[in-house]
């Protein structure tokens, strides 16, 4: 699948903003260890914010995969 028109430019601008502000991009940059990811996923799976996510999360394994990708 290809990004929507203008998406690549928007992504580049957000990346520039993150660089300018010096904000972390990955969970490991925040000090989250990879060994903590299963516990984080287990605690987050029942949280209300996840239930209202625009893209439904299809279970604990999917949430853990997202966290691993963000690590």
Short mmCIF file of C-alpha atoms in Angstrom, two decimals:
data_model
loop_
_atom_site.label_atom_id
_atom_site.label_comp_id
_atom_site.label_asym_id
_atom_site.label_seq_id
_atom_site.Cartn_x
_atom_site.Cartn_y
_atom_site.Cartn_z
CA UNK A 1 0.00 0.00 0.00
CA UNK A 2 1.13 3.51 -0.73
CA UNK A 3 0.80 6.49 1.60
CA UNK A 4 -1.99 8.98 0.89
CA UNK A 5 -1.02 12.02 -1.19
CA UNK A 6 0.88 14.45 0.99
CA UNK A 7 1.50 11.84 3.69
CA UNK A 8 5.23 11.58 3.02
CA UNK A 9 5.62 15.36 3.32
CA UNK A 10 3.60 15.37 6.54
CA UNK A 11 5.74 12.56 7.95
CA UNK A 12 8.93 14.43 7.02
CA UNK A 13 7.65 17.57 8.77
CA UNK A 14 6.78 15.65 11.93
CA UNK A 15 10.23 14.02 11.90
CA UNK A 16 11.85 17.44 11.53
CA UNK A 17 9.78 18.74 14.44
CA UNK A 18 10.78 15.77 16.61
CA UNK A 19 14.45 16.35 15.75
CA UNK A 20 14.18 20.08 16.45
CA UNK A 21 12.55 19.51 19.83
CA UNK A 22 14.84 16.60 20.70
CA UNK A 23 11.88 14.36 21.50
CA UNK A 24 12.36 10.58 21.77
CA UNK A 25 10.94 8.39 19.02
CA UNK A 26 11.26 4.92 20.49
CA UNK A 27 10.26 3.30 23.78
CA UNK A 28 13.89 2.39 24.51
CA UNK A 29 14.76 6.11 24.29
CA UNK A 30 12.38 6.57 27.24
CA UNK A 31 14.14 3.89 29.28
CA UNK A 32 11.61 1.10 28.67
CA UNK A 33 13.40 -2.26 28.61
CA UNK A 34 12.44 -4.84 26.01
CA UNK A 35 11.80 -7.34 28.80
CA UNK A 36 9.06 -5.03 30.16
CA UNK A 37 7.03 -5.08 26.92
CA UNK A 38 4.90 -8.17 27.75
CA UNK A 39 3.98 -6.63 31.11
CA UNK A 40 3.17 -3.27 29.49
CA UNK A 41 0.98 -5.02 26.91
CA UNK A 42 -0.78 -7.04 29.61
CA UNK A 43 -1.58 -3.91 31.61
CA UNK A 44 -2.62 -1.86 28.57
CA UNK A 45 -4.89 -4.43 26.89
CA UNK A 46 -7.81 -3.72 29.26
CA UNK A 47 -7.39 0.05 29.39
CA UNK A 48 -10.25 2.25 28.17
CA UNK A 49 -8.07 4.19 25.72
CA UNK A 50 -7.30 1.02 23.80
CA UNK A 51 -10.97 0.11 23.56
CA UNK A 52 -11.63 3.44 21.82
CA UNK A 53 -8.72 3.15 19.42
CA UNK A 54 -9.79 4.01 15.84
CA UNK A 55 -8.18 0.77 14.64
CA UNK A 56 -9.37 -2.12 16.81
CA UNK A 57 -6.60 -4.09 18.51
CA UNK A 58 -7.12 -7.79 17.95
CA UNK A 59 -5.72 -9.07 21.22
CA UNK A 60 -2.65 -9.16 23.41
CA UNK A 61 -0.31 -10.59 20.76
CA UNK A 62 -1.10 -7.76 18.35
CA UNK A 63 -0.58 -5.12 21.04
CA UNK A 64 2.75 -6.67 22.04
CA UNK A 65 3.85 -6.69 18.38
CA UNK A 66 3.07 -2.96 18.14
CA UNK A 67 5.08 -2.28 21.31
CA UNK A 68 7.99 -4.34 19.98
CA UNK A 69 7.93 -2.35 16.74
CA UNK A 70 7.98 0.86 18.78
CA UNK A 71 10.84 -0.36 20.97
#
